[in-house]
Amino acid sequence: FGAMRLPVHGDEPMTKKIREAEAIDMIRYAVDRGVNYVDTAYGYHEQKGENLVAKALREGYRDKVRIATKSPVWLIKKKTDFDKLLDQQLKRLRTDHIDFYLFHALNKNAWEKTVQKYGLLKRAEKAIKDGRIGGIGFSFHDDNKAFKQIVDGYEDWALAQIQYNYLDTENQAGTKGLRYAASKGIPV
């Protein structure tokens, strides 16, 4: 269940107040019918999306799903920002662990100038060891060459999220990236 475009009051997705009861009902309806993966991110719905997901996953629903949220790499200006943001997200989600923690909207620039520069993979591995996250992934927005660079830049990716357009299979990572990740054993 993707929690990026929840029902809102008004016409602008993600910028208006979430219709909480309806959004919670949607998520629970999905979980009750077998959905076991809920995806959100730090910035969704003006930083209120994670709080809404937490409300939806009360009353035993948290135990039925795996939560994925994303590290806002554009906000990381020093190494310690990674842990500060992760801890804030754990509080927002009202959980002691996030099953899949993704570096959000990676591209060549964010990969080199943030993830690699600040050693964020090591920080994420530490968060796995201390139980705050279960696996490390990334969401992606760039070309296929950058996708391969990121895939090859780390051996333990738990997953990758790509934009995959069935009508334009060469966009961003595209079918080539999908197959490349699969050849490396990375779920997409």
Coordinates of C-alpha atoms in Angstrom, one line a residue:
F1 CA 0.0 0.0 0.0
G2 CA 1.6 3.3 -1.1
A3 CA 0.8 6.1 1.3
M4 CA 2.0 8.9 -0.9
R5 CA -1.4 10.0 -2.2
L6 CA -3.9 9.6 0.6
P7 CA -7.3 11.2 0.4
V8 CA -7.2 14.9 1.3
H9 CA -9.5 17.9 1.8
G10 CA -9.2 20.1 -1.3
D11 CA -7.7 19.6 -4.8
E12 CA -3.9 19.5 -4.2
P13 CA -2.7 16.0 -3.3
M14 CA -0.2 15.9 -0.5
T15 CA -0.6 19.6 0.4
K16 CA -3.9 19.6 2.1
K17 CA -5.1 18.1 5.3
I18 CA -5.5 14.3 5.1
R19 CA -9.0 12.9 5.5
E20 CA -7.8 10.7 8.4
A21 CA -10.8 8.4 8.9
E22 CA -11.0 7.6 5.2
A23 CA -7.2 7.1 4.9
I24 CA -7.1 4.8 7.9
D25 CA -10.1 2.8 6.6
M26 CA -8.3 2.4 3.3
I27 CA -5.1 1.1 4.8
R28 CA -6.9 -1.3 7.2
Y29 CA -9.2 -2.5 4.3
A30 CA -6.1 -3.3 2.3
V31 CA -4.4 -5.1 5.2
D32 CA -7.5 -7.0 6.1
R33 CA -7.4 -8.4 2.5
G34 CA -3.8 -9.4 2.5
V35 CA -1.7 -6.4 1.8
N36 CA 1.4 -6.8 4.0
Y37 CA 3.6 -3.9 2.9
V38 CA 3.0 -0.2 3.7
D39 CA 5.2 2.4 2.1
T40 CA 5.5 6.0 3.2
A41 CA 8.2 8.6 3.5
Y42 CA 9.5 11.5 5.7
G43 CA 8.1 14.2 3.4
Y44 CA 4.7 12.7 2.3
H45 CA 1.8 14.9 3.0
E46 CA 3.9 17.8 4.4
Q47 CA 5.5 15.4 6.9
K48 CA 2.2 14.1 8.2
G49 CA 2.1 10.8 6.3
E50 CA 4.1 8.8 8.7
N51 CA 1.9 9.9 11.6
L52 CA -1.2 8.8 9.6
V53 CA 0.3 5.4 8.8
A54 CA 1.0 5.0 12.6
K55 CA -2.6 5.7 13.4
A56 CA -3.8 3.2 10.8
L57 CA -1.4 0.5 12.1
R58 CA -2.7 0.7 15.7
E59 CA -4.8 -2.1 17.3
G60 CA -2.6 -5.0 16.0
Y61 CA -2.3 -3.8 12.4
R62 CA 1.5 -3.1 12.8
D63 CA 2.1 -6.8 13.4
K64 CA 0.5 -7.7 10.1
V65 CA 2.6 -5.5 7.8
R66 CA 6.1 -4.5 7.0
I67 CA 6.7 -0.8 7.0
A68 CA 8.9 0.9 4.5
T69 CA 9.8 4.6 4.9
K70 CA 12.5 6.7 3.4
S71 CA 15.4 8.7 4.6
P72 CA 15.2 12.3 3.2
V73 CA 18.8 12.4 1.9
W74 CA 18.4 16.0 0.8
L75 CA 18.1 17.1 4.4
I76 CA 21.4 15.3 5.5
K77 CA 24.2 17.8 5.8
K78 CA 26.3 15.9 8.3
K79 CA 26.6 12.3 9.4
T80 CA 24.6 12.6 12.6
D81 CA 21.6 13.9 10.6
F82 CA 20.9 10.4 9.4
D83 CA 20.3 9.1 13.0
K84 CA 18.4 12.2 14.0
L85 CA 16.0 11.8 11.1
L86 CA 15.7 8.0 11.6
D87 CA 14.8 8.4 15.3
Q88 CA 12.3 11.1 14.4
Q89 CA 10.7 8.8 11.9
L90 CA 10.5 5.9 14.4
K91 CA 8.6 8.3 16.8
R92 CA 6.3 9.4 14.0
L93 CA 5.5 5.8 13.1
R94 CA 5.2 4.8 16.7
T95 CA 7.3 1.7 16.3
D96 CA 10.6 0.5 17.6
H97 CA 11.7 -0.7 14.1
I98 CA 11.2 0.1 10.5
D99 CA 11.3 -3.1 8.3
F100 CA 12.8 -1.4 5.2
Y101 CA 14.6 1.9 5.3
L102 CA 15.2 3.4 1.9
F103 CA 17.4 6.2 0.8
H104 CA 14.8 8.4 -0.8
A105 CA 14.9 9.5 -4.5
L106 CA 18.5 8.5 -5.1
N107 CA 20.3 9.8 -8.2
K108 CA 24.0 10.0 -9.1
N109 CA 24.4 13.3 -7.2
A110 CA 22.7 12.2 -4.0
W111 CA 24.5 8.9 -4.1
E112 CA 27.9 10.4 -4.4
K113 CA 27.5 13.7 -2.5
T114 CA 25.4 12.5 0.4
V115 CA 25.2 8.7 0.8
Q116 CA 28.9 8.0 0.1
K117 CA 30.3 11.3 1.4
Y118 CA 28.8 10.9 4.8
G119 CA 29.1 7.1 5.0
L120 CA 25.4 6.6 5.4
L121 CA 25.5 2.9 4.5
K122 CA 27.6 2.3 7.5
R123 CA 25.2 4.3 9.7
A124 CA 22.3 2.3 8.3
E125 CA 24.2 -1.0 9.0
K126 CA 24.6 0.2 12.6
A127 CA 20.8 0.8 12.7
I128 CA 20.3 -2.8 11.6
K129 CA 22.6 -4.0 14.3
D130 CA 20.8 -2.0 17.0
G131 CA 17.4 -3.1 15.7
R132 CA 16.0 0.2 14.4
I133 CA 15.8 -1.0 10.8
G134 CA 15.5 -4.4 9.2
G135 CA 16.9 -3.8 5.7
I136 CA 18.4 -1.1 3.6
G137 CA 17.0 -0.1 0.2
F138 CA 16.6 2.9 -2.1
S139 CA 14.1 4.6 -4.3
F140 CA 15.5 5.9 -7.5
H141 CA 15.1 8.8 -9.9
D142 CA 17.8 9.0 -12.6
D143 CA 19.1 7.2 -15.7
N144 CA 20.0 3.6 -16.1
K145 CA 23.8 4.3 -15.8
A146 CA 23.3 5.9 -12.4
F147 CA 21.0 3.0 -11.3
K148 CA 23.8 0.4 -12.1
Q149 CA 26.3 2.5 -10.2
I150 CA 24.1 2.5 -7.1
V151 CA 23.2 -1.2 -7.4
D152 CA 26.9 -2.0 -7.7
G153 CA 27.9 0.3 -4.9
Y154 CA 26.5 -1.8 -2.1
E155 CA 26.3 -5.6 -1.7
D156 CA 23.4 -5.9 0.7
W157 CA 20.5 -4.0 -0.7
A158 CA 17.2 -5.4 0.6
L159 CA 15.2 -3.8 -2.2
A160 CA 15.0 -1.1 -4.8
Q161 CA 12.0 1.0 -5.7
I162 CA 11.9 2.4 -9.3
Q163 CA 9.4 4.4 -11.4
Y164 CA 8.3 1.8 -13.9
N165 CA 6.1 3.0 -16.7
Y166 CA 4.6 0.3 -18.8
L167 CA 4.2 2.6 -21.7
D168 CA 7.8 4.0 -21.5
T169 CA 10.0 1.1 -20.4
E170 CA 13.2 3.0 -21.0
N171 CA 12.4 5.8 -18.6
Q172 CA 14.8 6.1 -15.7
A173 CA 16.0 2.6 -14.6
G174 CA 13.6 1.1 -17.0
T175 CA 13.3 -2.6 -18.0
K176 CA 17.1 -2.8 -18.2
G177 CA 17.4 -1.6 -14.6
L178 CA 14.7 -4.0 -13.4
R179 CA 16.5 -6.9 -15.0
Y180 CA 19.9 -5.7 -13.8
A181 CA 18.7 -5.6 -10.2
A182 CA 17.1 -9.0 -10.6
S183 CA 20.4 -10.4 -11.9
K184 CA 22.0 -9.2 -8.6
G185 CA 19.2 -10.7 -6.5
I186 CA 17.7 -7.4 -5.5
P187 CA 13.9 -7.3 -5.3
V188 CA 12.3 -4.4 -7.1

